[in-house]
C-alpha positions as a printed Julia matrix, in Angstrom:
609×3 Matrix{Float64}:
 -20.84    9.45   34.22
 -21.65   11.69   31.25
 -22.18   10.06   27.85
 -19.14    9.52   25.72
 -18.48   12.33   23.27
 -19.55   11.36   19.78
 -16.92   11.74   17.14
 -19.14   12.66   14.25
 -16.54   13.55   11.7
 -14.2    10.82   10.56
 -10.49   11.26   11.25
 -10.18   10.23    7.61
  -7.12    9.05    5.73
  -6.81    6.03    3.48
  -6.96    3.76    6.49
  -8.68    4.09    9.86
  -6.09    5.04   12.49
  -5.59    2.97   15.62
  -8.1     3.74   18.31
  -6.78    6.04   20.98
  -8.86    5.55   24.07
  -9.0     8.38   26.55
 -10.7     8.19   29.89
 -13.54   10.71   29.98
 -13.11   13.55   32.42
 -14.97   12.94   35.68
 -16.35   16.46   35.49
 -18.04   17.54   32.29
 -20.02   20.71   32.42
 -22.86   21.17   29.98
 -23.18   24.76   28.91
 -26.33   25.92   27.09
 -26.14   28.16   24.05
 -27.07   31.79   24.52
 -30.77   32.42   23.98
 -30.6    35.92   22.59
 -31.31   37.78   19.34
 -28.81   36.79   16.67
 -27.92   33.52   18.37
 -29.26   30.06   17.53
 -30.34   27.35   19.89
 -29.13   24.1    18.41
 -31.03   20.94   17.93
 -29.56   17.81   16.39
 -29.75   18.31   12.64
 -28.24   16.17    9.93
 -26.49   17.65    6.97
 -25.33   15.71    3.94
 -22.28   16.62    1.93
 -22.19   15.16   -1.55
 -19.5    15.3    -4.16
 -19.48   14.23   -7.77
 -17.11   11.66   -9.11
 -16.5     9.52   -6.03
 -17.72    6.05   -6.78
 -15.8     3.63   -4.59
 -17.34    2.28   -1.41
 -14.97    4.22    0.84
 -15.88    7.56   -0.7
 -19.53    6.66   -0.94
 -19.52    5.97    2.78
 -17.89    9.33    3.39
 -20.56   11.03    1.3
 -23.36    9.47    3.28
 -21.85   10.23    6.65
 -24.04   12.74    8.48
 -23.0    15.74   10.53
 -24.72   16.1    13.87
 -24.44   19.36   15.77
 -24.65   19.05   19.53
 -27.08   20.99   21.65
 -24.45   21.88   24.24
 -20.77   22.6    24.66
 -19.12   20.23   27.07
 -16.04   21.36   28.98
 -13.47   18.93   30.24
 -12.24   19.35   33.79
  -8.98   20.9    32.5
 -10.84   23.4    30.31
 -13.07   24.35   33.21
 -10.0    24.99   35.39
  -8.29   27.06   32.68
 -11.32   29.27   32.11
 -11.84   29.74   35.83
  -8.2    30.83   36.22
  -8.6    33.42   33.45
 -11.77   34.78   35.04
  -9.96   35.05   38.38
  -7.38   37.3    36.69
 -10.11   39.53   35.23
 -11.9    39.85   38.58
  -8.72   40.3    40.64
  -7.61   43.36   38.66
 -11.1    44.63   37.73
 -10.17   44.51   34.05
 -13.74   44.23   32.77
 -12.42   42.08   29.9
 -14.74   39.85   27.93
 -12.9    36.57   27.3
 -13.96   34.72   24.19
 -12.64   31.44   22.83
 -12.44   31.85   19.07
 -14.36   29.66   16.71
 -12.26   26.6    15.86
 -12.51   25.24   19.39
 -16.22   26.16   19.49
 -16.89   24.44   16.19
 -15.13   21.27   17.28
 -17.04   21.2    20.57
 -20.37   21.62   18.79
 -19.41   18.71   16.54
 -18.61   16.55   19.55
 -14.85   16.65   18.98
 -12.11   17.35   21.5
  -9.88   20.31   20.77
  -6.6    21.31   22.38
  -6.39   24.51   20.35
  -7.67   27.25   22.68
  -7.34   30.79   21.32
  -8.62   33.63   23.48
  -9.84   36.88   21.91
  -9.78   39.96   24.17
 -12.05   42.95   23.72
 -10.16   45.71   25.56
  -6.45   44.93   25.69
  -3.55   43.33   23.84
  -2.61   39.72   24.4
   0.79   40.52   25.91
  -0.77   42.92   28.45
  -3.23   40.26   29.56
  -0.47   37.64   29.89
   1.48   40.05   32.1
  -1.6    40.39   34.3
  -1.79   36.6    34.51
   1.79   36.53   35.81
   1.04   39.25   38.33
  -1.87   37.19   39.59
   0.25   34.03   39.8
   2.8    35.89   41.89
   0.05   37.19   44.21
  -1.14   33.66   44.96
   2.38   32.3    45.39
   2.69   30.42   42.1
   5.58   30.53   39.67
   5.29   32.98   36.79
   5.28   31.66   33.23
   7.22   32.76   30.17
   5.39   34.83   27.58
   6.0    34.38   23.88
   5.07   37.3    21.63
   4.87   37.23   17.85
   4.92   40.8    16.62
   3.04   42.08   13.6
   4.92   41.34   10.4
   2.79   42.09    7.31
   5.6    41.11    4.95
   5.3    37.57    6.27
   1.49   37.68    6.51
   1.46   38.04   10.29
  -0.95   40.89   10.75
  -1.73   40.85   14.44
   0.37   40.62   17.57
  -0.12   37.31   19.31
   0.91   36.37   22.84
   1.26   32.8    24.06
   1.77   31.3    27.5
   1.15   28.16   29.52
  -2.02   28.14   31.59
  -2.22   25.04   33.8
   0.25   23.24   31.48
  -1.76   24.07   28.36
  -0.57   26.5    25.69
  -3.06   29.32   25.2
  -2.87   32.08   22.56
  -4.19   35.57   23.27
  -5.11   38.19   20.66
  -7.29   41.26   20.61
 -10.49   41.46   18.57
  -9.86   43.21   15.27
 -11.28   44.49   12.01
  -9.44   44.67    8.7
  -9.51   46.57    5.41
  -7.64   45.81    2.19
  -5.92   48.12   -0.26
  -6.28   47.38   -3.95
  -3.72   44.93   -5.38
  -2.67   43.74   -1.93
  -3.69   40.78    0.2
  -2.14   42.41    3.31
  -4.9    44.05    5.36
  -4.81   47.09    7.58
  -5.62   45.78   11.08
  -7.49   47.82   13.69
  -8.96   47.01   17.09
 -12.55   45.99   16.48
 -15.67   44.66   18.1
 -16.6    41.01   18.38
 -19.04   41.4    15.5
 -16.46   43.1    13.25
 -14.02   40.34   14.11
 -16.58   37.69   13.2
 -17.27   39.19    9.78
 -13.52   39.52    9.13
 -13.06   35.76    9.1
 -12.65   33.6     6.01
 -15.7    31.4     6.53
 -18.67   31.41    8.87
 -17.49   28.13   10.39
 -13.85   28.39    9.42
 -10.66   28.2    11.44
  -6.96   28.26   10.83
  -5.26   26.17   13.48
  -2.91   28.12   15.69
  -0.16   25.58   15.12
  -0.22   26.45   11.43
   0.45   30.07   12.27
   3.72   29.26   13.97
   5.15   27.24   11.11
   7.07   29.94    9.29
   4.22   32.41    9.75
   2.89   31.42    6.37
  -0.85   31.48    7.12
  -3.13   34.15    8.4
  -4.12   33.99   12.05
  -7.84   33.48   11.38
 -10.45   32.01   13.69
 -14.1    31.14   13.2
 -16.95   33.56   13.31
 -18.23   31.55   16.3
 -17.17   32.48   19.82
 -17.59   30.94   23.23
 -17.98   33.7    25.79
 -16.23   32.52   28.95
 -17.74   35.3    31.07
 -21.35   34.24   30.56
 -20.92   30.62   29.4
 -22.56   31.11   26.02
 -21.9    30.44   22.36
 -22.09   33.6    20.24
 -22.88   33.48   16.54
 -22.5    37.15   15.76
 -22.87   36.74   11.99
 -26.18   34.98   12.58
 -25.1    32.26   10.14
 -22.25   30.24   11.6
 -24.33   27.73   13.55
 -26.89   27.3    10.82
 -24.14   26.67    8.26
 -22.57   24.19   10.65
 -25.88   22.35   10.93
 -26.27   22.3     7.18
 -22.69   21.21    6.57
 -22.16   24.25    4.38
 -19.0    26.27    3.67
 -19.99   29.95    3.4
 -18.14   33.27    3.63
 -19.55   35.87    6.08
 -19.38   38.59    3.41
 -19.96   38.24   -0.38
 -17.74   35.44   -1.63
 -16.19   37.18   -4.63
 -15.19   40.24   -2.59
 -13.83   37.95    0.13
 -11.7    36.03   -2.39
 -10.45   39.14   -4.18
  -9.39   40.58   -0.81
  -7.42   37.39   -0.11
  -7.43   34.81   -2.94
  -5.82   32.19   -0.68
  -9.23   31.89    0.99
 -10.39   29.93   -2.06
  -8.01   27.11   -1.18
  -8.88   27.37    2.51
 -12.56   26.98    1.69
 -11.78   23.87   -0.35
  -9.57   22.5     2.4
 -12.18   22.91    5.12
 -14.92   21.51    2.91
 -12.76   18.42    2.43
 -11.71   18.17    6.08
 -15.29   18.11    7.36
 -16.86   16.62    4.23
 -18.96   19.78    3.92
 -20.49   21.33    0.8
 -19.28   24.54   -0.82
 -22.08   27.11   -1.12
 -23.18   27.81   -4.7
 -22.21   31.49   -4.59
 -18.82   30.48   -3.18
 -18.25   28.03   -6.05
 -19.29   30.65   -8.58
 -16.87   33.16   -7.06
 -14.03   30.6    -6.87
 -14.52   29.85  -10.59
 -14.37   33.53  -11.54
 -11.53   34.26  -13.96
 -10.42   37.33  -12.02
 -10.24   35.35   -8.79
  -8.17   32.67  -10.53
  -5.83   35.33  -11.9
  -5.46   36.96   -8.48
  -4.74   33.58   -6.92
  -1.78   33.24   -9.25
  -0.59   36.85   -9.04
  -1.14   37.82   -5.41
  -0.33   34.58   -3.61
   3.16   33.16   -3.29
   3.76   29.63   -4.51
   4.94   28.71   -0.99
   1.54   29.57    0.47
  -0.32   27.72   -2.25
   1.91   24.7    -1.73
   1.34   24.83    2.02
  -2.45   24.72    1.55
  -2.21   21.84   -0.94
   0.09   19.91    1.38
  -2.39   20.35    4.23
  -5.13   18.98    1.96
  -3.03   15.97    1.01
  -2.28   15.26    4.67
  -5.86   15.72    5.83
  -8.99   13.61    5.96
 -10.37   13.7     2.42
  -7.65   14.77   -0.05
  -9.51   13.34   -3.03
 -12.51   15.55   -2.39
 -10.21   18.57   -2.24
  -8.57   17.67   -5.56
 -11.98   17.1    -7.15
 -13.11   20.54   -6.01
  -9.95   22.1    -7.42
 -10.63   20.38  -10.75
 -14.35   21.15  -10.85
 -13.8    24.84  -10.02
 -11.26   25.14  -12.85
  -8.38   25.89  -10.48
  -6.08   22.98  -11.4
  -3.75   24.91  -13.69
  -3.66   27.95  -11.39
  -2.56   25.72   -8.51
  -0.4    23.18  -10.33
   1.28   25.49  -12.82
   3.13   23.59  -15.54
   6.42   24.56  -17.18
   6.49   26.07  -20.63
   7.65   23.95  -23.54
   7.17   20.59  -21.86
   7.7    17.52  -24.01
   5.34   16.09  -24.94
   2.94   19.04  -24.73
   0.22   19.14  -22.1
  -2.55   16.86  -23.32
  -6.26   17.58  -23.41
  -8.13   17.14  -20.11
  -4.87   16.7   -18.23
  -6.53   17.96  -15.04
  -9.28   15.34  -15.27
  -6.81   12.53  -15.85
  -4.65   13.57  -12.9
  -7.56   13.76  -10.48
  -8.99   10.48  -11.8
  -5.68    8.81  -10.94
  -5.61   10.07   -7.37
  -9.21    8.91   -6.97
  -8.36    5.48   -8.32
  -5.28    5.2    -6.09
  -7.32    6.23   -3.03
  -9.98    3.63   -3.74
  -7.47    0.89   -4.54
  -5.45    1.58   -1.38
  -8.62    1.68    0.7
  -9.72   -1.7    -0.68
  -6.29   -3.25   -0.06
  -6.09   -2.02    3.52
  -3.26   -1.31    5.92
  -0.39   -3.22    4.21
   0.1    -0.39    1.67
   1.57    1.85    4.34
   3.1    -0.65    6.71
   6.31    0.84    8.06
   6.63   -0.9    11.35
   5.37    1.14   14.25
   6.37    4.55   12.9
   3.13    6.51   12.32
   5.02    9.51   10.91
   6.56    7.39    8.18
   3.16    5.87    7.41
   1.66    9.36    7.07
   4.55   10.39    4.84
   4.08    7.33    2.62
   0.37    8.09    2.32
   0.99   11.74    1.43
   3.63   10.99   -1.2
   1.55    8.13   -2.59
  -1.2    10.65   -3.3
   1.18   13.06   -5.02
   2.61   10.18   -7.04
  -0.87    9.11   -8.12
  -1.96   12.67   -8.94
   1.0    13.21  -11.25
   1.11    9.71  -12.76
  -0.35   10.91  -16.09
   2.6    13.34  -16.32
   5.31   10.75  -15.56
   6.64   10.7   -19.13
   6.61   14.48  -19.57
   9.85   16.48  -19.27
  11.15   20.0   -19.77
  14.59   21.55  -20.12
  15.73   23.72  -17.21
  18.07   26.73  -17.47
  21.06   24.41  -17.73
  19.34   22.43  -20.52
  18.95   19.51  -18.15
  16.0    17.2   -18.76
  13.72   17.41  -15.71
  10.44   15.53  -15.07
   7.37   17.8   -15.1
   6.17   16.23  -11.84
   9.41   17.4   -10.22
   8.84   20.93  -11.55
   5.33   21.07  -10.07
   6.43   19.88   -6.63
   9.55   22.05   -6.39
   8.5    25.15   -8.35
   4.7    25.3    -8.4
   4.18   24.13   -4.82
   7.62   24.93   -3.38
   7.69   21.67   -1.45
  10.82   19.79   -0.43
  13.24   18.62   -3.09
  13.12   15.2    -1.39
   9.36   15.05   -2.07
   9.97   15.59   -5.79
  12.76   13.0    -5.77
  10.52   10.41   -4.09
   7.66   10.96   -6.55
  10.02   10.64   -9.53
  11.51    7.48   -8.01
   8.06    6.01   -7.41
   7.14    6.63  -11.06
  10.4     5.01  -12.25
   9.99    2.04   -9.9
   6.36    1.56  -10.98
   7.55    0.99  -14.56
  10.12   -1.57  -13.37
   7.45   -3.22  -11.24
   5.31   -3.6   -14.37
   8.01   -5.87  -15.81
   8.38   -7.69  -12.5
   4.62   -8.2   -12.23
   4.66   -9.79  -15.67
   7.47  -12.13  -14.57
   5.78  -13.09  -11.32
   2.31  -13.44  -12.82
   3.22  -15.63  -15.8
   5.64  -18.25  -17.07
   7.45  -15.75  -19.27
  10.97  -16.79  -20.23
  13.45  -14.97  -17.99
  16.29  -15.42  -20.47
  16.29  -11.82  -21.73
  16.23  -10.39  -18.21
  18.89  -12.86  -17.1
  21.24  -11.61  -19.84
  20.53   -8.0   -18.85
  21.48   -8.68  -15.22
  24.59  -10.73  -16.01
  27.94   -9.8   -17.5
  31.19  -11.57  -18.33
  32.03  -12.0   -14.63
  28.59  -12.78  -13.17
  26.26  -15.66  -13.88
  22.9   -15.73  -12.08
  21.04  -19.04  -11.55
  17.82  -19.05  -13.57
  15.67  -19.68  -10.51
  17.18  -16.6    -8.79
  16.6   -14.08  -11.6
  13.25  -12.87  -10.22
  14.69  -12.42   -6.74
  17.68  -10.46   -8.0
  15.57   -8.2   -10.21
  12.97   -7.55   -7.48
  15.69   -6.99   -4.88
  17.38   -4.32   -7.0
  14.07   -2.46   -7.41
  13.32   -2.57   -3.69
  16.8    -1.37   -2.75
  16.2     1.73   -4.89
  12.71    2.6    -3.64
  13.1     1.24   -0.07
  10.15    1.86    2.26
   8.06    3.15   -0.64
   8.05   -0.13   -2.57
   4.43   -0.88   -1.75
   3.48    2.61   -2.95
   5.34    2.03   -6.21
   3.66   -1.36   -6.57
   0.24    0.2    -6.04
   0.93    2.85   -8.71
   2.21    0.14  -11.03
  -0.83   -2.1   -10.55
  -3.08    0.95  -11.01
  -1.32    2.04  -14.2
  -0.32   -1.21  -15.96
  -1.91   -2.58  -18.0
  -3.26    0.74  -19.19
  -6.99    1.18  -18.75
  -8.83    3.46  -21.17
  -8.66    5.95  -18.33
  -8.34    5.88  -14.57
 -12.11    6.26  -14.26
 -12.36    2.6   -15.29
 -10.72    1.63  -12.01
 -12.89    4.07  -10.07
 -16.24    3.14  -11.52
 -15.89   -0.56  -12.31
 -15.84   -2.65   -9.17
 -14.69   -5.73  -11.11
 -11.67   -3.79  -12.38
 -10.89   -2.55   -8.89
 -11.16   -6.1    -7.52
  -8.84   -7.52  -10.21
  -6.17   -4.91   -9.53
  -6.46   -5.44   -5.8
  -5.95   -9.17   -6.28
  -2.92   -8.54   -8.5
  -1.39   -6.24   -5.88
  -1.95   -8.84   -3.17
  -0.38  -11.66   -5.23
   2.72   -9.65   -6.12
   3.17   -8.37   -2.59
   2.92  -11.92   -1.26
   5.45  -13.12   -3.86
   7.93  -10.44   -2.81
   7.4   -11.31    0.83
   7.86  -15.01    0.08
  11.18  -14.14   -1.59
  12.18  -12.6     1.76
  12.8    -9.19    0.17
  10.78   -6.89    2.43
  13.52   -4.82    4.07
  16.21   -5.91    1.62
  17.4    -2.29    1.4
  18.66   -2.69    4.96
  20.79   -5.65    3.94
  24.47   -5.1     4.7
  26.66   -5.85    1.66
  28.51   -9.11    2.07
  31.6    -7.34    0.66
  32.29   -3.62    1.04
  34.53   -1.56   -1.21
  37.59   -2.1     0.96
  37.19   -5.87    0.9
  36.77   -5.85   -2.87
  39.94   -3.76   -3.24
  41.76   -6.35   -1.14
  40.58   -9.23   -3.33
  41.58   -7.34   -6.48
  44.85   -6.21   -4.9
  44.41   -2.53   -5.76
  45.12    0.44   -3.49
  42.49    2.9    -4.68
  38.82    2.77   -5.64
  37.1     4.09   -8.73
  34.54    2.97  -11.32
  35.99   -0.55  -11.41
  35.35   -1.09   -7.7
  31.83    0.35   -8.11
  31.07   -2.21  -10.81
  32.3    -5.04   -8.62
  30.19   -3.79   -5.71
  27.11   -4.0    -7.95
  28.1    -7.51   -9.08
  28.64   -8.57   -5.46
  25.19   -7.24   -4.55
  23.56   -9.27   -7.35
  25.52  -12.34   -6.24
  24.32  -11.77   -2.66
  20.67  -11.46   -3.8
  21.04  -14.65   -5.83
  22.68  -16.44   -2.86
  20.84  -15.11    0.24
  22.63  -17.6     2.5
  26.06  -17.02    0.97
  28.98  -16.09    3.22
  31.77  -13.57    2.78
  34.27  -16.33    2.08
  32.03  -17.83   -0.59
  31.6   -14.42   -2.23
  35.36  -13.85   -2.24
  35.87  -17.3    -3.75
  33.3   -16.46   -6.48
  35.16  -13.23   -7.26
  38.48  -15.03   -7.58
  37.03  -17.79   -9.76
  35.19  -15.35  -12.03
  38.34  -13.28  -12.52
  40.35  -16.42  -13.22
  37.83  -17.61  -15.8
  37.85  -14.2   -17.48
  41.63  -14.15  -17.64
  41.68  -17.61  -19.25
  39.17  -16.47  -21.86
  41.19  -13.34  -22.62
  44.41  -15.4   -22.83
  42.9   -17.95  -25.21
  41.45  -15.15  -27.31
């Protein structure tokens, strides 16, 4: 039995994901690297990736984590079968084609990671032509032919090369031809030509870089770029045709194959890709790359050449990936914050000094606080997608917390939160994302008042009067439950996120760095979060937003003996909800009786008056 593959790079995220155990393939084939000029033979080498400003234990552990590059590429049984099938096609028709798996899969294999993303580069034919040959071969051996999907070139949508896709032994494989590219001035759309493997390698964003194929199919909003590393299926060898990819992998270094500034001016989006991959693998950005990324012309081109949708897509991938805080720190340190997160003109109040530093400090603090608290922050039952969504929007909420009281007037003179503008206009993300972040900020302020109530013996008289009216009287010992229940019904599954932001923000520290750098401060806020969460749970409010109203609008209309709804019925629905929160065991009949009595009392008061 071969040794278990080592997963060197952390899957990342605020919390370690559940272990997914997979039985190792019974047949693992160890394939040596090519021993030839221009290729490197790997030995286990450790590379350290540091980053300034990350002080909490979780990020410190990430910084110390080493990267080990394997000496061999190990094929699973399925991969071996797929490659053998492709070689059979080449031999059967005498195509003479060199089949190369492009770099992302190679990189992952050298890092001891499994990869299901197999992209085949062809040296002498188009992907569709090869797929047709595969089908001819299947027919000749009596197997069923497979459908072929073809994505044509579409430069207007940044799809610059025809790509063919088909199932090979129940695995989706993409086929493209090797290519070279040149750029015209003032355009990020290259002219694509058939090229050699070496030209193709130098064309890529980074020496170890990869854009996942799945990203390419989502609206065609990313380039179809692979690594500069190849695995040659024909001769079972890893090819590093730039002469740098493997060495950079060993050193944990993000480098461009060609001069960084020219690479970024050709396609400024590569700046964000470099940051994203550095964060994903906890690698270090090369010094010349950082210098080029900080160049004023590159920043200007990033804003002028690249659509906001593409920028937003890259940022969203960072936020959903392993080390989003590192990515945001790189964006801040390279002076890219305002180019990426463009702010509206004439915001009120005006953008304050060191806004970028404050925003990134808040996302760092939220990351560290959530990490120290553990899994309860994103507990949404057994739905991992909802947990990931909560984590992603928590990070956006934290990043824009310093802007929560800033607004601007839109074209209709409507007052709009600046955080909403950034999400919808600067990043072109979903309107629902902006709405959630704004709601989290609003709920965090309400939670600050609730925390004060739950954490002290403050008189609830003022709040009690605010919740009551002439028809509704709330028992004093139920005021906290009613107030908390109303907050949770507004924010729903994101209440723990709002609580975290509230605990992080209130009381105000001198700056968010206090929470990052002072372990005592972090511990105190963690303890506060835990106490408040437990109090809410003890009040039996987790899931209160799913509570079915004891009286619906129709029932209320029946009690009031009216035939149509309107604002009056809406007010009574809100009163009935407060009554239900104050009387969790109350029945429909009891609620109706309360309505009748409260109306009767009010009528007597009005009559006597």
